[in-house]
XYZ file of C-alpha atoms in Angstrom:
728
model
C -15.242 -73.009 29.330
C -12.241 -73.660 32.209
C -11.581 -71.665 35.436
C -9.080 -69.588 33.693
C -11.136 -68.379 31.048
C -13.911 -67.697 33.492
C -11.448 -65.498 35.789
C -9.453 -63.986 32.739
C -11.516 -63.725 30.090
C -9.023 -61.441 27.971
C -6.080 -64.146 28.628
C -5.232 -66.506 26.249
C -2.239 -69.331 26.388
C -0.770 -67.440 23.181
C -0.264 -63.924 25.413
C 1.669 -65.899 28.412
C 5.594 -65.945 27.917
C 6.810 -68.122 30.589
C 10.374 -66.837 29.692
C 9.211 -63.428 30.117
C 7.426 -64.221 33.564
C 10.692 -66.243 34.810
C 13.026 -63.022 33.443
C 10.733 -60.634 35.536
C 10.873 -62.952 38.564
C 14.533 -64.264 38.658
C 16.563 -61.380 37.243
C 15.240 -58.511 40.227
C 15.806 -61.460 43.131
C 19.052 -62.395 41.031
C 20.389 -58.555 41.216
C 19.612 -58.573 44.625
C 21.468 -61.545 45.675
C 24.653 -60.083 43.781
C 24.192 -56.583 45.650
C 23.807 -59.131 49.588
C 26.942 -61.007 48.453
C 29.018 -58.160 47.361
C 28.262 -56.415 50.540
C 29.015 -59.113 52.257
C 32.323 -60.137 50.665
C 33.626 -56.659 51.248
C 32.217 -56.253 55.185
C 34.063 -59.410 55.599
C 37.410 -58.731 54.116
C 37.442 -55.243 56.078
C 36.483 -57.197 59.538
C 39.441 -59.159 58.319
C 41.545 -56.224 57.806
C 41.850 -57.486 54.329
C 41.473 -56.001 50.948
C 39.873 -57.137 47.770
C 42.707 -56.958 44.713
C 41.796 -53.793 42.987
C 41.911 -55.596 39.647
C 39.197 -58.043 40.984
C 37.244 -55.023 42.072
C 37.299 -53.407 38.433
C 36.367 -57.081 36.876
C 33.304 -57.221 39.436
C 32.468 -53.968 38.157
C 32.768 -54.640 34.213
C 30.182 -58.113 35.170
C 27.722 -56.300 37.396
C 27.420 -53.381 34.488
C 26.902 -56.024 32.041
C 24.084 -57.340 34.231
C 22.701 -54.296 34.665
C 22.493 -53.389 31.082
C 20.494 -56.894 30.342
C 18.185 -56.022 33.016
C 17.368 -52.506 31.791
C 16.718 -53.971 28.510
C 14.028 -56.344 29.824
C 12.915 -54.353 32.845
C 13.026 -50.683 31.352
C 10.666 -49.367 34.050
C 11.782 -51.368 37.253
C 14.904 -49.660 38.614
C 18.167 -51.842 39.285
C 18.029 -52.560 43.020
C 21.917 -52.413 43.328
C 23.700 -49.082 43.326
C 27.088 -50.411 41.415
C 29.224 -47.029 41.599
C 28.562 -46.516 45.164
C 29.474 -49.661 46.394
C 32.343 -50.046 44.212
C 33.668 -46.570 44.267
C 36.439 -47.317 46.835
C 38.223 -49.880 43.994
C 38.991 -46.789 42.071
C 39.844 -44.546 44.836
C 42.254 -47.151 46.232
C 43.733 -47.234 42.527
C 43.919 -43.335 42.408
C 45.896 -43.383 45.972
C 48.143 -46.044 44.912
C 48.959 -44.400 41.485
C 49.690 -41.270 43.133
C 52.019 -42.737 46.013
C 53.899 -44.627 43.078
C 54.117 -41.385 40.439
C 57.544 -40.057 41.940
C 59.236 -43.163 41.375
C 57.761 -43.784 37.587
C 58.836 -40.243 36.912
C 62.386 -41.037 38.490
C 63.030 -44.130 36.799
C 62.205 -42.517 33.472
C 64.782 -39.847 34.102
C 67.204 -42.386 35.428
C 66.795 -44.411 31.805
C 67.271 -41.454 29.632
C 70.376 -40.084 28.360
C 68.758 -36.955 26.844
C 69.722 -37.371 23.149
C 67.882 -36.710 19.976
C 66.547 -39.839 18.742
C 68.079 -40.552 15.558
C 69.849 -43.764 14.003
C 72.705 -42.196 12.837
C 74.627 -39.786 15.407
C 75.685 -37.697 11.664
C 71.886 -37.396 10.808
C 70.119 -33.995 11.392
C 67.018 -34.997 13.850
C 63.344 -34.023 12.600
C 61.039 -31.857 14.831
C 59.576 -34.982 16.250
C 63.507 -36.461 16.822
C 64.344 -33.486 19.257
C 63.249 -34.897 22.432
C 64.080 -37.962 24.300
C 62.274 -41.017 25.575
C 62.060 -39.864 29.341
C 59.147 -37.362 28.245
C 57.371 -39.514 26.214
C 57.609 -42.303 29.049
C 55.828 -40.267 31.334
C 53.443 -39.213 29.393
C 52.442 -42.619 27.964
C 52.079 -43.955 32.018
C 49.523 -40.105 32.331
C 47.583 -41.265 29.228
C 47.463 -45.093 30.998
C 46.153 -43.804 34.293
C 43.632 -41.652 32.393
C 42.531 -44.601 29.900
C 42.043 -46.810 32.842
C 39.496 -45.010 34.313
C 37.786 -43.994 31.227
C 37.478 -47.864 30.370
C 35.520 -48.606 33.481
C 32.559 -46.737 31.633
C 31.516 -45.600 35.050
C 28.006 -44.456 34.952
C 27.875 -41.786 37.558
C 29.140 -38.576 36.109
C 29.569 -36.490 39.321
C 32.107 -39.675 40.892
C 33.474 -39.869 37.349
C 34.456 -36.083 37.356
C 35.940 -36.197 40.574
C 38.224 -38.941 39.707
C 39.076 -36.961 36.977
C 39.828 -34.311 39.268
C 41.868 -36.577 41.282
C 44.230 -37.980 38.561
C 44.770 -34.417 37.308
C 46.344 -33.950 40.439
C 48.508 -36.875 40.060
C 49.412 -35.922 36.478
C 50.200 -32.386 37.991
C 52.563 -33.721 40.553
C 54.004 -36.235 38.326
C 55.273 -32.943 35.884
C 56.490 -31.044 38.930
C 58.703 -33.926 39.946
C 59.849 -34.266 36.325
C 60.261 -29.831 35.903
C 62.165 -29.911 39.024
C 64.696 -32.946 38.572
C 65.535 -32.051 34.799
C 65.835 -28.274 35.844
C 68.331 -29.308 38.751
C 70.345 -31.322 35.821
C 70.195 -28.822 33.123
C 71.217 -25.947 36.071
C 74.333 -28.232 37.124
C 75.639 -28.708 33.171
C 75.072 -24.955 32.775
C 76.989 -23.921 35.736
C 79.870 -25.743 35.249
C 82.953 -23.699 34.839
C 85.133 -23.093 31.821
C 88.831 -24.277 32.000
C 89.986 -20.647 31.985
C 87.427 -20.350 35.106
C 88.914 -23.833 36.676
C 92.499 -22.264 36.265
C 91.712 -18.772 37.833
C 89.440 -20.331 40.905
C 93.125 -22.160 41.621
C 94.995 -18.894 41.732
C 96.121 -17.438 45.248
C 94.539 -13.999 46.078
C 98.217 -12.334 45.019
C 97.611 -13.790 42.018
C 94.552 -12.736 41.334
C 95.565 -9.179 42.047
C 97.842 -9.396 39.530
C 96.033 -10.992 36.981
C 93.389 -8.171 37.491
C 96.172 -5.305 37.179
C 97.414 -7.008 34.168
C 93.787 -7.321 32.476
C 93.513 -3.541 33.213
C 96.627 -2.378 31.948
C 96.288 -4.147 28.703
C 92.486 -3.106 28.360
C 91.402 -6.897 28.033
C 88.224 -7.828 28.560
C 87.905 -11.217 27.026
C 84.410 -12.804 26.690
C 85.022 -16.696 26.693
C 82.349 -18.303 24.375
C 80.377 -21.164 26.513
C 80.505 -24.866 25.340
C 76.967 -25.860 25.560
C 76.117 -29.618 25.559
C 73.708 -30.874 23.044
C 72.191 -32.678 26.336
C 70.883 -29.564 27.892
C 68.932 -28.453 24.846
C 67.101 -31.606 24.600
C 66.052 -31.171 27.991
C 64.675 -27.809 26.696
C 62.760 -29.646 24.046
C 61.398 -32.104 26.541
C 59.519 -29.227 28.497
C 58.263 -27.559 25.320
C 57.066 -31.137 24.283
C 55.514 -31.741 27.721
C 53.686 -28.697 27.412
C 51.760 -29.499 24.171
C 51.100 -33.132 25.610
C 49.373 -31.792 28.427
C 47.148 -29.390 26.154
C 46.401 -32.234 24.112
C 45.395 -34.312 27.275
C 43.362 -31.524 28.820
C 41.083 -31.548 25.645
C 40.984 -35.634 25.974
C 39.806 -35.153 29.462
C 36.992 -32.470 28.884
C 38.210 -30.595 31.781
C 35.357 -28.103 31.293
C 32.690 -30.608 31.559
C 34.017 -32.528 34.467
C 34.534 -28.814 36.157
C 30.907 -28.314 35.152
C 29.289 -31.185 36.790
C 31.231 -30.668 39.791
C 29.908 -27.430 40.535
C 26.674 -28.358 39.570
C 26.750 -30.549 42.921
C 28.710 -27.954 44.849
C 27.038 -26.338 48.197
C 26.307 -22.761 48.261
C 29.594 -20.830 49.528
C 27.845 -20.146 53.004
C 27.511 -23.865 53.814
C 31.030 -24.633 53.309
C 33.119 -24.838 56.563
C 35.748 -22.793 56.952
C 39.161 -24.170 58.063
C 41.609 -22.201 60.239
C 45.257 -23.613 59.725
C 48.965 -22.180 59.800
C 50.169 -20.672 56.503
C 52.833 -21.997 54.824
C 54.459 -19.330 52.035
C 57.120 -20.095 49.577
C 59.081 -17.021 48.668
C 61.618 -17.636 45.796
C 64.277 -14.743 45.424
C 63.957 -14.571 41.409
C 66.474 -11.952 40.390
C 67.073 -8.276 40.544
C 67.673 -5.169 38.002
C 69.465 -2.215 37.611
C 71.299 -2.589 41.093
C 73.608 0.267 42.693
C 77.200 0.013 42.035
C 78.915 -0.216 45.411
C 82.495 -1.314 44.069
C 85.499 0.366 42.198
C 85.301 -1.313 39.161
C 81.669 -0.175 38.616
C 79.706 -3.389 39.501
C 78.495 -5.039 42.991
C 78.556 -8.694 44.382
C 75.122 -8.920 45.645
C 73.487 -11.295 47.542
C 70.073 -11.219 49.624
C 68.833 -11.389 53.242
C 65.062 -11.759 53.980
C 64.076 -11.057 57.198
C 60.971 -10.406 59.184
C 59.318 -7.535 60.991
C 61.426 -8.525 64.077
C 64.320 -8.498 62.668
C 64.485 -12.161 62.341
C 67.081 -13.243 59.612
C 64.753 -16.153 57.508
C 67.151 -16.502 54.633
C 70.027 -16.062 52.544
C 71.309 -16.123 49.173
C 74.427 -17.039 47.526
C 76.482 -14.142 46.408
C 76.474 -13.603 42.455
C 79.888 -11.803 41.940
C 80.429 -8.631 39.706
C 76.740 -8.192 38.095
C 73.909 -5.198 38.722
C 71.358 -7.672 37.239
C 71.893 -10.903 39.390
C 69.582 -13.829 39.178
C 69.516 -16.592 42.484
C 66.351 -18.537 41.974
C 66.666 -19.595 45.807
C 63.388 -20.293 47.845
C 62.399 -20.413 51.570
C 59.215 -21.369 53.227
C 57.865 -19.257 55.962
C 55.203 -20.364 58.490
C 52.774 -17.820 59.693
C 49.358 -18.089 61.558
C 48.553 -14.046 59.994
C 49.968 -11.277 58.130
C 53.723 -10.423 58.046
C 55.696 -7.847 56.561
C 59.022 -8.968 55.365
C 62.060 -7.205 54.235
C 64.256 -8.009 51.551
C 67.891 -6.468 52.142
C 70.241 -6.400 48.822
C 74.016 -6.352 50.233
C 77.665 -6.105 48.530
C 79.881 -8.790 49.231
C 83.297 -7.409 50.235
C 86.592 -9.334 51.060
C 87.610 -6.895 53.340
C 85.495 -4.730 55.789
C 81.888 -4.388 56.138
C 79.241 -5.291 53.591
C 77.382 -2.743 51.652
C 73.806 -2.115 51.713
C 72.581 -2.113 47.978
C 68.738 -1.088 49.124
C 65.795 -2.689 50.728
C 62.485 -3.387 50.003
C 59.349 -4.974 51.890
C 56.252 -6.887 51.142
C 53.440 -7.460 53.408
C 52.386 -11.479 53.363
C 48.914 -11.367 54.037
C 47.106 -15.012 53.573
C 43.640 -13.315 52.833
C 44.753 -12.249 49.467
C 46.038 -15.700 48.586
C 42.562 -17.676 49.426
C 42.768 -18.976 46.084
C 46.198 -20.397 46.856
C 47.421 -18.829 43.387
C 50.949 -17.755 43.110
C 52.183 -14.445 42.466
C 54.838 -12.269 41.312
C 55.892 -8.918 42.513
C 58.530 -6.624 41.622
C 59.382 -4.799 44.533
C 61.743 -1.527 43.970
C 64.628 -0.649 45.923
C 64.887 2.464 48.477
C 68.097 2.989 46.340
C 67.728 2.132 42.870
C 66.693 -0.978 40.980
C 64.458 -3.426 42.003
C 64.186 -7.041 42.960
C 61.709 -9.867 42.026
C 60.069 -12.121 44.595
C 57.785 -14.851 43.634
C 55.552 -16.160 46.207
C 52.947 -18.555 46.852
C 51.203 -20.028 49.701
C 50.617 -23.868 50.759
C 47.186 -24.937 50.060
C 45.496 -26.274 47.029
C 41.604 -25.863 45.372
C 40.624 -29.139 44.425
C 39.496 -28.450 41.179
C 40.311 -30.013 37.803
C 41.199 -26.858 36.011
C 43.264 -25.616 38.899
C 45.264 -28.646 38.655
C 45.766 -28.574 35.041
C 46.484 -24.791 35.124
C 49.293 -25.086 37.951
C 50.947 -28.011 35.625
C 50.812 -26.025 32.903
C 52.397 -23.008 35.133
C 55.154 -25.016 36.333
C 56.188 -26.354 32.565
C 56.274 -23.111 31.231
C 57.949 -21.654 34.446
C 60.801 -24.133 34.297
C 60.598 -23.342 30.378
C 61.116 -19.865 31.191
C 64.309 -20.367 33.651
C 65.753 -22.634 31.301
C 66.172 -20.383 28.458
C 66.849 -17.387 30.803
C 69.950 -19.468 31.826
C 70.943 -20.463 28.266
C 70.755 -16.685 27.384
C 72.509 -15.517 30.394
C 75.154 -17.544 29.086
C 75.514 -15.026 25.801
C 74.323 -11.910 27.303
C 77.802 -11.239 28.732
C 78.935 -10.626 24.983
C 75.743 -8.331 23.930
C 77.046 -5.978 26.702
C 80.600 -6.320 25.492
C 80.013 -5.486 21.889
C 76.868 -2.930 22.604
C 78.881 -0.651 24.883
C 79.729 2.817 25.329
C 83.035 2.090 24.744
C 82.689 0.349 21.182
C 80.835 3.540 20.674
C 83.472 5.870 21.477
C 86.021 3.984 19.566
C 83.639 4.072 16.772
C 83.029 7.732 16.858
C 86.725 8.857 17.776
C 88.269 6.527 14.930
C 88.931 10.070 13.123
C 91.111 11.819 15.831
C 94.848 11.437 15.542
C 97.998 13.239 16.281
C 97.793 14.811 13.491
C 94.269 16.440 13.748
C 95.170 17.224 17.665
C 98.287 19.217 16.389
C 96.180 20.854 13.791
C 93.511 21.736 16.572
C 96.669 24.219 17.890
C 97.535 25.276 14.756
C 95.759 28.536 14.337
C 96.954 29.509 10.883
C 95.329 25.807 9.415
C 91.444 26.016 9.276
C 89.608 23.569 11.873
C 88.782 20.439 10.483
C 85.731 17.996 11.716
C 85.697 14.780 12.828
C 84.583 12.650 9.555
C 81.353 10.352 10.663
C 81.818 6.569 10.725
C 80.796 4.893 7.519
C 77.887 2.464 7.016
C 80.524 -0.241 6.675
C 82.339 1.000 9.587
C 79.075 1.015 11.665
C 78.049 -2.340 10.323
C 81.852 -3.954 11.309
C 81.653 -2.865 14.639
C 78.692 -5.513 15.296
C 80.495 -7.923 13.086
C 81.946 -9.703 16.198
C 78.560 -9.523 17.665
C 76.571 -11.368 14.679
C 79.845 -13.971 14.335
C 79.124 -15.310 18.081
C 75.550 -15.387 17.620
C 76.061 -17.120 14.387
C 78.186 -19.561 16.004
C 75.992 -20.537 18.846
C 72.702 -20.397 16.442
C 74.388 -23.412 14.800
C 75.234 -25.039 17.519
C 71.673 -24.743 18.898
C 70.100 -25.226 15.534
C 71.277 -28.759 15.650
C 69.412 -29.929 18.306
C 66.684 -27.255 19.650
C 63.399 -27.623 18.138
C 61.833 -24.442 16.098
C 59.807 -23.396 19.214
C 62.534 -23.457 21.427
C 64.939 -21.583 19.095
C 62.637 -19.177 18.543
C 61.797 -18.689 22.609
C 65.529 -18.800 23.136
C 66.118 -15.913 20.197
C 63.246 -13.828 21.586
C 64.875 -14.220 25.128
C 68.116 -12.645 23.196
C 66.148 -10.140 21.385
C 64.593 -8.644 24.963
C 68.387 -8.543 25.978
C 69.518 -6.660 23.351
C 66.839 -4.073 23.674
C 67.818 -3.778 27.525
C 71.251 -3.110 26.362
C 70.362 -0.452 24.030
C 67.835 0.973 26.282
C 70.820 1.350 28.960
C 73.211 2.823 26.027
C 70.571 5.486 25.505
C 69.104 6.387 29.012
C 69.745 5.424 33.048
C 67.452 3.456 34.994
C 64.617 5.451 36.390
C 65.450 6.916 39.835
C 64.235 10.605 41.519
C 67.961 11.596 41.559
C 70.023 12.742 38.559
C 72.547 10.266 36.936
C 76.199 10.843 35.808
C 75.485 9.314 32.595
C 75.749 11.263 29.738
C 73.655 12.024 26.996
C 74.556 10.843 23.597
C 75.428 13.543 20.856
C 73.143 13.269 17.648
C 76.221 11.208 15.646
C 76.295 8.350 18.726
C 72.279 8.386 18.931
C 72.332 7.720 15.055
C 74.631 5.048 15.386
C 72.970 3.519 18.195
C 69.561 3.554 16.080
C 71.440 2.004 13.256
C 72.908 -0.850 15.046
C 69.050 -1.610 16.506
C 67.603 -1.609 12.775
C 70.442 -4.567 11.915
C 69.890 -6.152 15.091
C 65.775 -6.371 14.309
C 66.729 -7.518 10.629
C 69.502 -10.142 11.927
C 66.609 -11.394 14.419
C 63.615 -11.656 11.996
C 65.777 -13.365 9.391
C 63.829 -12.598 6.139
C 65.374 -14.827 3.740
C 66.989 -13.154 0.653
C 65.422 -15.642 -1.923
C 61.837 -16.461 -0.935
C 61.261 -13.570 1.560
C 60.021 -15.632 4.239
C 60.691 -14.636 7.718
C 62.668 -17.811 9.668
C 63.540 -15.796 12.922
C 61.714 -14.153 15.664
C 58.056 -12.900 14.336
C 57.466 -9.559 13.621
C 54.675 -9.368 16.633
C 57.509 -10.243 19.332
C 60.151 -7.919 17.794
C 57.836 -5.139 18.034
C 57.206 -5.257 21.785
C 56.312 -2.384 24.181
C 60.015 -2.363 24.604
C 60.774 -1.554 21.361
C 58.270 0.685 20.736
C 59.538 2.969 24.430
C 63.121 2.921 22.677
C 61.831 3.951 19.139
C 59.837 6.848 20.762
C 63.129 8.240 22.367
C 64.065 9.578 19.128
C 60.937 12.174 19.180
C 61.958 12.949 22.762
C 65.884 12.686 23.259
C 66.923 16.095 22.624
C 64.098 18.345 23.229
C 64.429 20.991 25.652
C 64.065 20.449 29.418
C 61.167 22.745 29.642
C 59.464 21.047 26.835
C 60.121 17.279 28.384
C 58.673 18.237 31.983
C 55.613 19.715 30.243
C 55.061 16.379 28.282
C 55.531 14.452 31.374
C 53.106 16.279 33.275
C 50.159 15.876 30.295
C 51.240 12.296 30.372
C 50.812 11.793 34.220
C 47.479 13.821 34.031
C 45.900 11.836 31.608
C 47.314 7.937 33.058
C 45.823 9.298 36.335
C 42.456 10.243 34.720
C 42.477 6.442 33.221
C 43.476 5.218 36.401
C 40.534 6.368 38.008
C 38.213 5.711 35.101
C 39.043 2.103 35.724
C 38.413 2.036 39.301
C 35.249 3.639 38.799
C 34.196 1.340 36.013
C 35.215 -1.857 37.302
C 34.120 -3.920 40.234
C 38.059 -4.583 40.779
C 40.776 -2.139 40.247
C 43.022 -2.366 37.235
C 46.456 -3.593 37.772
C 48.729 -0.779 38.729
C 51.400 0.485 36.496
C 55.040 -0.897 37.895
C 56.284 2.113 39.811
C 59.833 3.396 38.842
C 60.949 4.830 41.891
C 61.625 3.381 45.558
C 59.891 4.023 48.861
C 55.817 3.728 48.841
C 55.907 3.756 45.197
C 57.951 0.678 44.737
C 56.370 -1.430 47.681
C 52.539 -0.940 46.592
C 53.945 -1.765 42.950
C 54.076 -5.294 44.024
C 50.185 -5.844 45.179
C 48.460 -8.101 42.943
C 45.834 -6.806 40.627
C 42.293 -8.873 40.860
C 42.613 -9.355 37.266
C 45.567 -11.754 38.028
C 47.221 -11.768 34.873
C 49.420 -14.440 36.417
C 46.622 -16.526 37.454
C 46.782 -20.318 37.158
C 43.169 -20.205 35.395
C 44.156 -18.041 32.743
C 47.039 -20.288 31.982
C 45.356 -23.592 32.076
C 46.344 -24.411 28.356
C 48.268 -23.082 25.403
C 45.068 -21.333 24.203
C 44.495 -19.517 27.124
C 47.894 -18.355 27.902
C 48.575 -17.225 24.196
C 45.369 -15.443 24.856
C 46.711 -13.920 28.095
C 49.951 -12.528 26.234
C 48.128 -10.870 23.548
C 46.036 -9.015 25.720
C 48.722 -7.870 28.045
C 50.542 -6.672 24.952
C 47.507 -4.497 23.955
C 47.169 -3.017 27.261
C 50.891 -1.970 27.383
C 50.349 -0.582 23.932
C 47.090 1.305 25.216
C 48.720 2.533 28.394
C 51.821 4.815 27.608
C 53.535 6.569 30.326
C 56.108 9.193 30.989
C 58.405 6.646 32.153
C 61.255 6.905 29.219
C 61.046 11.049 29.476
C 61.613 10.778 33.152
C 64.539 8.702 32.283
C 65.655 11.567 29.781
C 65.537 14.084 32.464
C 67.663 12.263 34.409
C 70.732 13.473 32.361
C 69.549 16.920 32.794
C 70.851 18.203 35.989
C 68.018 21.470 35.858
C 65.279 18.758 36.592
C 66.435 17.476 39.864
C 63.658 18.851 41.963
C 61.074 18.102 38.934
C 62.107 14.490 39.411
C 61.641 14.446 43.284
C 57.860 16.197 43.033
C 56.827 13.424 40.262
C 58.358 10.478 42.558
C 56.041 11.721 45.439
C 53.548 12.111 42.989
C 53.862 8.487 41.876
C 54.054 7.439 45.673
C 50.730 9.378 46.361
C 49.179 7.513 43.707
C 50.517 4.191 44.239
C 49.415 4.338 47.711
C 45.786 5.343 47.102
C 45.299 2.641 44.257
C 46.831 0.041 46.884
C 44.346 1.061 49.422
C 41.270 0.563 46.874
C 42.728 -2.668 45.860
C 43.022 -3.711 50.111
C 39.466 -2.504 50.232
C 37.603 -3.628 47.049
C 39.377 -7.366 47.923
C 38.247 -7.325 51.119
C 34.827 -6.575 49.913
C 34.811 -8.935 47.015
C 36.337 -11.973 49.470
C 33.206 -11.672 51.895
C 35.487 -13.009 54.981
C 38.500 -13.517 53.417
C 37.675 -15.929 50.389
C 38.055 -14.655 47.030
C 35.438 -15.314 44.392
C 35.991 -17.927 41.899
C 37.430 -17.144 38.311
C 36.155 -20.307 36.805
C 35.821 -20.398 33.102
C 32.604 -22.007 31.902
C 31.762 -22.912 28.476
């Protein structure tokens, strides 16, 4: 018996595998040598001020991962001695930084090479839905998918690092989308703002010629509306934005955003241990639009512009002038730097060629960095101290390093661009809507029975009095024929280029414009002062509601043969404003005393409901939009902690649709007395009640605003708002 058998009687020559013994000895040594070599190469490159090429780093990572896989199969219980991800993560970060620095150039080149035409082989061919967006948006999303796939294909074996890579790439994608939206919208606006030949001719007239032309048009009762000639390229740009939103939604699901956020959140430090930074705050204020401004000129209109100033009467910004418009849109932005809270004052002025400019109205807003601790943008409708209101869009510079935030911000950018472009398109059509759905059209229709003979009969007492014949159904319908023809002509042009989604979006916006116009025919805007607007009689009211029904059917567009609706969905047509208008039928001819009693009951119910919500919720519910100026208007701009406009609620198309549905339900479940108050403005005897109701609303708004400030301070914990990240 040999010595080996004596020392190890349980071992036999068959039980020893020399190859396994060799691998178990050599493989760990090889892994350690590989670690030392890689780290030495990186140290030498750093000392020499050089960088190892990124692709070499990626290739090295792939080879080391293969070695680690073999190592794990052979030595499953022995840890691999080389932390590959920790050593080579810098290659990925370098690649991400280079991608971030190049993203704007990629987008610019894609736009530069795009002619923004539908992608058909034959110009006469009707494009399919898939052919109605152009190549630039396809190119940029191809680039986005490539940069995401580049990291995915590495098969990075560290979940936290991988989630951080995806977060950084989400920021890059968001920056690219913001660049695309900005550039495309600038081109779109330039196309839409061009002058028509008639406008160019008018612009070249002297001041005297303009006065003579104005007098001639007034004498001839001329109010001609020139149709706007749309470029197909403009519609393709809108299609591109809609296509981008769907592609981003698809990318968001492929990246698995929620899982990445959950991994990072599981490794995050407690809030109390996070460092707090004190910096200057940069607020970006966009002066968007105004509604129902006071008319300051003899022609019943105004030429408004806005001046922003601070509490020290320092001018911060001034917008361009929008001529002859009581519902102007400016879309101009200004950046304001502050180290703490700052009160700003927005003053709307009416431009005059001669003499001093008239003040249309003022509103103020407090910019408090503690209310923007989440860096989410907010929109404020501020009531002016005269009448009307102005919309400011406010955001504070700074970002949450959060993948859900970046995707949500990108979605918000796309949807805001889409909304603004749609608004510009419909603005070109809205002038004719106001022209056709006017009191002048209504007056011409109802006075058709008055002739010289009927007037002479009025003075002839020997003849029995004759009543004016009401217009027939055909005559009421014919009054809208020019508007329907105008819509048909423009919709035919749009239908050749716009996608079905974009087409419905434009029609939906036009429907809102129709509702606003019809509403203006029936009642004046909200105010605490009596209105000079005359209340319609029963015949006129019936005509207006018939017009509303005809337009409802037109926009719903039901096919007579198939019964299929091809237009705006019923759920959109039957909006809260539509229901508000239809309820006017119940109150329009009620006595003033009855209206006041109804208003008081609704006001009490609303106050009780708001108080109940404040007691039940940890954060206050959104304030109802105040109708009057003064404190009620200013406090109405305060954001609710629900943040219906928050980026987290706009992360993808699904969450955005859900938020819209909730908003619609809230509006339906929260009736108010606004319409009754607007009817009462046409009743001189209700003047005192209007003032009393205005003061009551101001008190309620001030109390609610105080509750919001207190509860937000408690929630903030020293200025930081609590997270509302959705979790799976």
